[in-house]
Amino acid sequence: MGNDGGSIPDRRDLVKNKPKAEQADKANQLRARWFFCALSKRLLQEPVVACGLGKLYNKDAIIEYLLDKSAYGDGEKICGHIRSLKDVKTLQLTARSTPTPPSDALPSEIARFVCPLTVREMNGGQPFVYIQSCGCVFSQSGLRTVLGTRPPTRETSSSEENNGDSAGKDELEVCPNCATKFTRSSDILNINPPEEEEERMRVAMELRRSREPPKSKTKKRKAGVVGLVEEAAITSKKKKGSPAGHSPSPAPPLNPSASTASRALSNTLAVEAAKREANMSDAVKSLYRGKNDPPRKETFMTMGTFTRYA
């Protein structure tokens, strides 16, 4: 029962300390960002796309999200900035060609893609980038080594130098994988960047979208105006072509065979109606009234009622 002198409670037994907050496993978080789709949480499978913030997605998951925004519960929170497939870029990934790892390794622990320049695994241990113009993926160190460590320069013409104007165009580089030209200052985007870099990329993305020209309906309006002008011109030509005081002759039927068929059908129906009237008895004929016959006097049976035979 206690309190009999047999045990002396310690402070650790009487006072309970505040439990420590649980911390997420950084290794699992890193693996989830580099090996799994950020939207569907499934393993990355080609075709793989990246958004302006450097997140990786399966292309089929993005298509499902664009077709039905409620397909994924947290879709708006994860990729609400994606408006259409134009906001993502299909990545040109280099598959791993090294020997197969041990069979006891899980698929989520094996890097499936590598850098084509340095053959480093794309597992989050090294920062990777992709070129927005072509979608090729490289390790940051490998691309920096190929392009050189010099800062991007600006091309200036002799007239600008004489005028003292230093504004010019950014230097164009060539992709070492597909030889596509790109701009170093704006076309190289980080994949799965840290939070500070992601915020900077978000600001740059919003600034780039604000510079896009608004979608206008000028083409549709021009087409409508052209159609009205053509109709007015045709009408004026018709009026000028007809002599004064004479109305234009009616246009011939569009389909002569159709009018001939309808005329033949009406003649056939008239012949059948005449045959029926010829075979009618006097009692049946008395129920019908011709168009030119005088109206009949109503009786107490038909007075105030409607009958088709009266």
PDB file of N, CA, C and O in Angstrom, residues 64-111:
ATOM      1  N   GLU A  64      -4.764  15.040 -63.513  1.00  0.00           N
ATOM      2  CA  GLU A  64      -5.940  14.721 -62.702  1.00  0.00           C
ATOM      3  C   GLU A  64      -6.350  15.918 -61.848  1.00  0.00           C
ATOM      4  O   GLU A  64      -7.542  16.196 -61.689  1.00  0.00           O
ATOM      5  N   TYR A  65      -5.375  16.618 -61.303  1.00  0.00           N
ATOM      6  CA  TYR A  65      -5.691  17.785 -60.468  1.00  0.00           C
ATOM      7  C   TYR A  65      -6.326  18.901 -61.291  1.00  0.00           C
ATOM      8  O   TYR A  65      -7.279  19.550 -60.844  1.00  0.00           O
ATOM      9  N   LEU A  66      -5.819  19.128 -62.501  1.00  0.00           N
ATOM     10  CA  LEU A  66      -6.380  20.193 -63.338  1.00  0.00           C
ATOM     11  C   LEU A  66      -7.792  19.846 -63.804  1.00  0.00           C
ATOM     12  O   LEU A  66      -8.626  20.741 -63.971  1.00  0.00           O
ATOM     13  N   LEU A  67      -8.072  18.564 -64.010  1.00  0.00           N
ATOM     14  CA  LEU A  67      -9.417  18.165 -64.417  1.00  0.00           C
ATOM     15  C   LEU A  67     -10.395  18.210 -63.247  1.00  0.00           C
ATOM     16  O   LEU A  67     -11.569  18.539 -63.430  1.00  0.00           O
ATOM     17  N   ASP A  68      -9.923  17.859 -62.065  1.00  0.00           N
ATOM     18  CA  ASP A  68     -10.784  17.847 -60.878  1.00  0.00           C
ATOM     19  C   ASP A  68      -9.957  18.351 -59.705  1.00  0.00           C
ATOM     20  O   ASP A  68      -9.085  17.644 -59.195  1.00  0.00           O
ATOM     21  N   LYS A  69     -10.214  19.592 -59.276  1.00  0.00           N
ATOM     22  CA  LYS A  69      -9.431  20.192 -58.199  1.00  0.00           C
ATOM     23  C   LYS A  69      -9.641  19.477 -56.864  1.00  0.00           C
ATOM     24  O   LYS A  69      -8.821  19.612 -55.961  1.00  0.00           O
ATOM     25  N   SER A  70     -10.723  18.722 -56.740  1.00  0.00           N
ATOM     26  CA  SER A  70     -10.983  18.003 -55.490  1.00  0.00           C
ATOM     27  C   SER A  70     -10.465  16.564 -55.524  1.00  0.00           C
ATOM     28  O   SER A  70     -10.778  15.784 -54.622  1.00  0.00           O
ATOM     29  N   ALA A  71      -9.694  16.203 -56.547  1.00  0.00           N
ATOM     30  CA  ALA A  71      -9.179  14.831 -56.625  1.00  0.00           C
ATOM     31  C   ALA A  71      -8.211  14.546 -55.486  1.00  0.00           C
ATOM     32  O   ALA A  71      -8.132  13.415 -54.997  1.00  0.00           O
ATOM     33  N   TYR A  72      -7.474  15.552 -55.050  1.00  0.00           N
ATOM     34  CA  TYR A  72      -6.547  15.416 -53.930  1.00  0.00           C
ATOM     35  C   TYR A  72      -6.954  16.433 -52.863  1.00  0.00           C
ATOM     36  O   TYR A  72      -7.189  17.602 -53.165  1.00  0.00           O
ATOM     37  N   GLY A  73      -7.008  15.982 -51.630  1.00  0.00           N
ATOM     38  CA  GLY A  73      -7.529  16.842 -50.563  1.00  0.00           C
ATOM     39  C   GLY A  73      -6.738  18.119 -50.369  1.00  0.00           C
ATOM     40  O   GLY A  73      -7.311  19.198 -50.204  1.00  0.00           O
ATOM     41  N   ASP A  74      -5.412  18.022 -50.387  1.00  0.00           N
ATOM     42  CA  ASP A  74      -4.567  19.194 -50.157  1.00  0.00           C
ATOM     43  C   ASP A  74      -3.976  19.721 -51.455  1.00  0.00           C
ATOM     44  O   ASP A  74      -2.885  20.297 -51.455  1.00  0.00           O
ATOM     45  N   GLY A  75      -4.671  19.524 -52.560  1.00  0.00           N
ATOM     46  CA  GLY A  75      -4.140  19.956 -53.853  1.00  0.00           C
ATOM     47  C   GLY A  75      -3.968  21.460 -53.948  1.00  0.00           C
ATOM     48  O   GLY A  75      -2.958  21.952 -54.453  1.00  0.00           O
ATOM     49  N   GLU A  76      -4.950  22.221 -53.439  1.00  0.00           N
ATOM     50  CA  GLU A  76      -4.860  23.678 -53.518  1.00  0.00           C
ATOM     51  C   GLU A  76      -3.695  24.202 -52.685  1.00  0.00           C
ATOM     52  O   GLU A  76      -3.066  25.195 -53.043  1.00  0.00           O
ATOM     53  N   LYS A  77      -3.404  23.553 -51.592  1.00  0.00           N
ATOM     54  CA  LYS A  77      -2.311  24.008 -50.733  1.00  0.00           C
ATOM     55  C   LYS A  77      -0.956  23.687 -51.342  1.00  0.00           C
ATOM     56  O   LYS A  77       0.000  24.461 -51.208  1.00  0.00           O
ATOM     57  N   ILE A  78      -0.860  22.540 -52.023  1.00  0.00           N
ATOM     58  CA  ILE A  78       0.432  22.103 -52.552  1.00  0.00           C
ATOM     59  C   ILE A  78       0.728  22.764 -53.891  1.00  0.00           C
ATOM     60  O   ILE A  78       1.812  23.317 -54.104  1.00  0.00           O
ATOM     61  N   CYS A  79      -0.217  22.704 -54.805  1.00  0.00           N
ATOM     62  CA  CYS A  79       0.047  23.206 -56.163  1.00  0.00           C
ATOM     63  C   CYS A  79      -1.073  24.132 -56.629  1.00  0.00           C
ATOM     64  O   CYS A  79      -1.493  24.053 -57.786  1.00  0.00           O
ATOM     65  N   GLY A  80      -1.551  24.983 -55.747  1.00  0.00           N
ATOM     66  CA  GLY A  80      -2.573  25.942 -56.153  1.00  0.00           C
ATOM     67  C   GLY A  80      -2.065  26.978 -57.135  1.00  0.00           C
ATOM     68  O   GLY A  80      -2.862  27.651 -57.793  1.00  0.00           O
ATOM     69  N   HIS A  81      -0.747  27.120 -57.232  1.00  0.00           N
ATOM     70  CA  HIS A  81      -0.173  28.095 -58.162  1.00  0.00           C
ATOM     71  C   HIS A  81      -0.114  27.567 -59.593  1.00  0.00           C
ATOM     72  O   HIS A  81       0.239  28.315 -60.505  1.00  0.00           O
ATOM     73  N   ILE A  82      -0.451  26.294 -59.802  1.00  0.00           N
ATOM     74  CA  ILE A  82      -0.426  25.708 -61.145  1.00  0.00           C
ATOM     75  C   ILE A  82      -1.797  25.913 -61.774  1.00  0.00           C
ATOM     76  O   ILE A  82      -2.796  25.379 -61.296  1.00  0.00           O
ATOM     77  N   ARG A  83      -1.857  26.690 -62.836  1.00  0.00           N
ATOM     78  CA  ARG A  83      -3.117  26.996 -63.507  1.00  0.00           C
ATOM     79  C   ARG A  83      -3.382  26.077 -64.688  1.00  0.00           C
ATOM     80  O   ARG A  83      -4.528  25.763 -64.987  1.00  0.00           O
ATOM     81  N   SER A  84      -2.334  25.663 -65.378  1.00  0.00           N
ATOM     82  CA  SER A  84      -2.466  24.782 -66.538  1.00  0.00           C
ATOM     83  C   SER A  84      -1.136  24.072 -66.737  1.00  0.00           C
ATOM     84  O   SER A  84      -0.174  24.278 -65.978  1.00  0.00           O
ATOM     85  N   LEU A  85      -1.080  23.232 -67.764  1.00  0.00           N
ATOM     86  CA  LEU A  85       0.165  22.517 -68.051  1.00  0.00           C
ATOM     87  C   LEU A  85       1.271  23.456 -68.519  1.00  0.00           C
ATOM     88  O   LEU A  85       2.441  23.060 -68.545  1.00  0.00           O
ATOM     89  N   LYS A  86       0.917  24.685 -68.885  1.00  0.00           N
ATOM     90  CA  LYS A  86       1.945  25.644 -69.276  1.00  0.00           C
ATOM     91  C   LYS A  86       2.761  26.123 -68.080  1.00  0.00           C
ATOM     92  O   LYS A  86       3.848  26.681 -68.264  1.00  0.00           O
ATOM     93  N   ASP A  87       2.250  25.922 -66.866  1.00  0.00           N
ATOM     94  CA  ASP A  87       2.963  26.358 -65.670  1.00  0.00           C
ATOM     95  C   ASP A  87       3.949  25.316 -65.165  1.00  0.00           C
ATOM     96  O   ASP A  87       4.612  25.554 -64.149  1.00  0.00           O
ATOM     97  N   VAL A  88       4.028  24.166 -65.810  1.00  0.00           N
ATOM     98  CA  VAL A  88       4.989  23.137 -65.420  1.00  0.00           C
ATOM     99  C   VAL A  88       5.867  22.811 -66.624  1.00  0.00           C
ATOM    100  O   VAL A  88       5.511  23.087 -67.765  1.00  0.00           O
ATOM    101  N   LYS A  89       7.017  22.213 -66.335  1.00  0.00           N
ATOM    102  CA  LYS A  89       7.973  21.849 -67.379  1.00  0.00           C
ATOM    103  C   LYS A  89       8.304  20.374 -67.260  1.00  0.00           C
ATOM    104  O   LYS A  89       8.650  19.886 -66.179  1.00  0.00           O
ATOM    105  N   THR A  90       8.189  19.660 -68.371  1.00  0.00           N
ATOM    106  CA  THR A  90       8.548  18.242 -68.385  1.00  0.00           C
ATOM    107  C   THR A  90      10.067  18.111 -68.328  1.00  0.00           C
ATOM    108  O   THR A  90      10.781  18.688 -69.149  1.00  0.00           O
ATOM    109  N   LEU A  91      10.558  17.353 -67.368  1.00  0.00           N
ATOM    110  CA  LEU A  91      11.992  17.233 -67.139  1.00  0.00           C
ATOM    111  C   LEU A  91      12.590  16.129 -68.002  1.00  0.00           C
ATOM    112  O   LEU A  91      11.985  15.066 -68.187  1.00  0.00           O
ATOM    113  N   GLN A  92      13.782  16.408 -68.516  1.00  0.00           N
ATOM    114  CA  GLN A  92      14.553  15.422 -69.275  1.00  0.00           C
ATOM    115  C   GLN A  92      15.539  14.768 -68.305  1.00  0.00           C
ATOM    116  O   GLN A  92      16.659  15.229 -68.123  1.00  0.00           O
ATOM    117  N   LEU A  93      15.091  13.692 -67.674  1.00  0.00           N
ATOM    118  CA  LEU A  93      15.884  13.033 -66.643  1.00  0.00           C
ATOM    119  C   LEU A  93      16.775  11.952 -67.250  1.00  0.00           C
ATOM    120  O   LEU A  93      16.426  11.329 -68.258  1.00  0.00           O
ATOM    121  N   THR A  94      17.920  11.731 -66.608  1.00  0.00           N
ATOM    122  CA  THR A  94      18.860  10.690 -67.028  1.00  0.00           C
ATOM    123  C   THR A  94      18.712   9.508 -66.089  1.00  0.00           C
ATOM    124  O   THR A  94      18.936   9.635 -64.877  1.00  0.00           O
ATOM    125  N   ALA A  95      18.302   8.370 -66.638  1.00  0.00           N
ATOM    126  CA  ALA A  95      18.080   7.187 -65.811  1.00  0.00           C
ATOM    127  C   ALA A  95      19.402   6.620 -65.317  1.00  0.00           C
ATOM    128  O   ALA A  95      20.456   6.780 -65.942  1.00  0.00           O
ATOM    129  N   ARG A  96      19.325   5.952 -64.211  1.00  0.00           N
ATOM    130  CA  ARG A  96      20.515   5.358 -63.612  1.00  0.00           C
ATOM    131  C   ARG A  96      20.942   4.141 -64.422  1.00  0.00           C
ATOM    132  O   ARG A  96      20.129   3.267 -64.731  1.00  0.00           O
ATOM    133  N   SER A  97      22.225   4.069 -64.767  1.00  0.00           N
ATOM    134  CA  SER A  97      22.746   2.962 -65.569  1.00  0.00           C
ATOM    135  C   SER A  97      23.740   2.105 -64.811  1.00  0.00           C
ATOM    136  O   SER A  97      24.352   1.213 -65.393  1.00  0.00           O
ATOM    137  N   THR A  98      23.914   2.355 -63.525  1.00  0.00           N
ATOM    138  CA  THR A  98      24.849   1.570 -62.716  1.00  0.00           C
ATOM    139  C   THR A  98      24.238   0.215 -62.387  1.00  0.00           C
ATOM    140  O   THR A  98      23.032   0.014 -62.557  1.00  0.00           O
ATOM    141  N   PRO A  99      25.019  -0.737 -61.897  1.00  0.00           N
ATOM    142  CA  PRO A  99      24.469  -2.057 -61.546  1.00  0.00           C
ATOM    143  C   PRO A  99      23.345  -1.953 -60.529  1.00  0.00           C
ATOM    144  O   PRO A  99      23.278  -1.024 -59.722  1.00  0.00           O
ATOM    145  N   THR A 100      22.460  -2.929 -60.568  1.00  0.00           N
ATOM    146  CA  THR A 100      21.304  -2.939 -59.679  1.00  0.00           C
ATOM    147  C   THR A 100      21.750  -3.085 -58.232  1.00  0.00           C
ATOM    148  O   THR A 100      22.593  -3.930 -57.913  1.00  0.00           O
ATOM    149  N   PRO A 101      21.208  -2.284 -57.326  1.00  0.00           N
ATOM    150  CA  PRO A 101      21.581  -2.394 -55.913  1.00  0.00           C
ATOM    151  C   PRO A 101      21.072  -3.694 -55.311  1.00  0.00           C
ATOM    152  O   PRO A 101      20.344  -4.451 -55.954  1.00  0.00           O
ATOM    153  N   PRO A 102      21.438  -3.999 -54.076  1.00  0.00           N
ATOM    154  CA  PRO A 102      21.000  -5.252 -53.442  1.00  0.00           C
ATOM    155  C   PRO A 102      19.486  -5.393 -53.435  1.00  0.00           C
ATOM    156  O   PRO A 102      18.739  -4.423 -53.414  1.00  0.00           O
ATOM    157  N   SER A 103      19.045  -6.649 -53.443  1.00  0.00           N
ATOM    158  CA  SER A 103      17.613  -6.922 -53.529  1.00  0.00           C
ATOM    159  C   SER A 103      16.874  -6.544 -52.260  1.00  0.00           C
ATOM    160  O   SER A 103      15.661  -6.343 -52.292  1.00  0.00           O
ATOM    161  N   ASP A 104      17.574  -6.464 -51.118  1.00  0.00           N
ATOM    162  CA  ASP A 104      16.888  -6.130 -49.877  1.00  0.00           C
ATOM    163  C   ASP A 104      16.596  -4.643 -49.755  1.00  0.00           C
ATOM    164  O   ASP A 104      15.895  -4.220 -48.831  1.00  0.00           O
ATOM    165  N   ALA A 105      17.109  -3.817 -50.670  1.00  0.00           N
ATOM    166  CA  ALA A 105      16.853  -2.375 -50.624  1.00  0.00           C
ATOM    167  C   ALA A 105      15.460  -2.079 -51.155  1.00  0.00           C
ATOM    168  O   ALA A 105      15.009  -2.671 -52.144  1.00  0.00           O
ATOM    169  N   LEU A 106      14.771  -1.161 -50.500  1.00  0.00           N
ATOM    170  CA  LEU A 106      13.428  -0.772 -50.917  1.00  0.00           C
ATOM    171  C   LEU A 106      13.493   0.132 -52.141  1.00  0.00           C
ATOM    172  O   LEU A 106      14.473   0.867 -52.332  1.00  0.00           O
ATOM    173  N   PRO A 107      12.446   0.117 -52.999  1.00  0.00           N
ATOM    174  CA  PRO A 107      12.466   1.006 -54.173  1.00  0.00           C
ATOM    175  C   PRO A 107      12.541   2.477 -53.805  1.00  0.00           C
ATOM    176  O   PRO A 107      13.099   3.281 -54.556  1.00  0.00           O
ATOM    177  N   SER A 108      11.980   2.836 -52.642  1.00  0.00           N
ATOM    178  CA  SER A 108      12.005   4.240 -52.234  1.00  0.00           C
ATOM    179  C   SER A 108      13.361   4.674 -51.712  1.00  0.00           C
ATOM    180  O   SER A 108      13.557   5.849 -51.415  1.00  0.00           O
ATOM    181  N   GLU A 109      14.314   3.742 -51.579  1.00  0.00           N
ATOM    182  CA  GLU A 109      15.647   4.081 -51.088  1.00  0.00           C
ATOM    183  C   GLU A 109      16.682   4.097 -52.203  1.00  0.00           C
ATOM    184  O   GLU A 109      17.859   4.310 -51.936  1.00  0.00           O
ATOM    185  N   ILE A 110      16.253   3.854 -53.431  1.00  0.00           N
ATOM    186  CA  ILE A 110      17.173   3.785 -54.567  1.00  0.00           C
ATOM    187  C   ILE A 110      16.940   4.995 -55.457  1.00  0.00           C
ATOM    188  O   ILE A 110      15.808   5.270 -55.865  1.00  0.00           O
ATOM    189  N   ALA A 111      17.981   5.723 -55.748  1.00  0.00           N
ATOM    190  CA  ALA A 111      17.884   6.874 -56.650  1.00  0.00           C
ATOM    191  C   ALA A 111      17.775   6.370 -58.084  1.00  0.00           C
ATOM    192  O   ALA A 111      18.646   5.638 -58.565  1.00  0.00           O
TER     193      ALA A 111
END
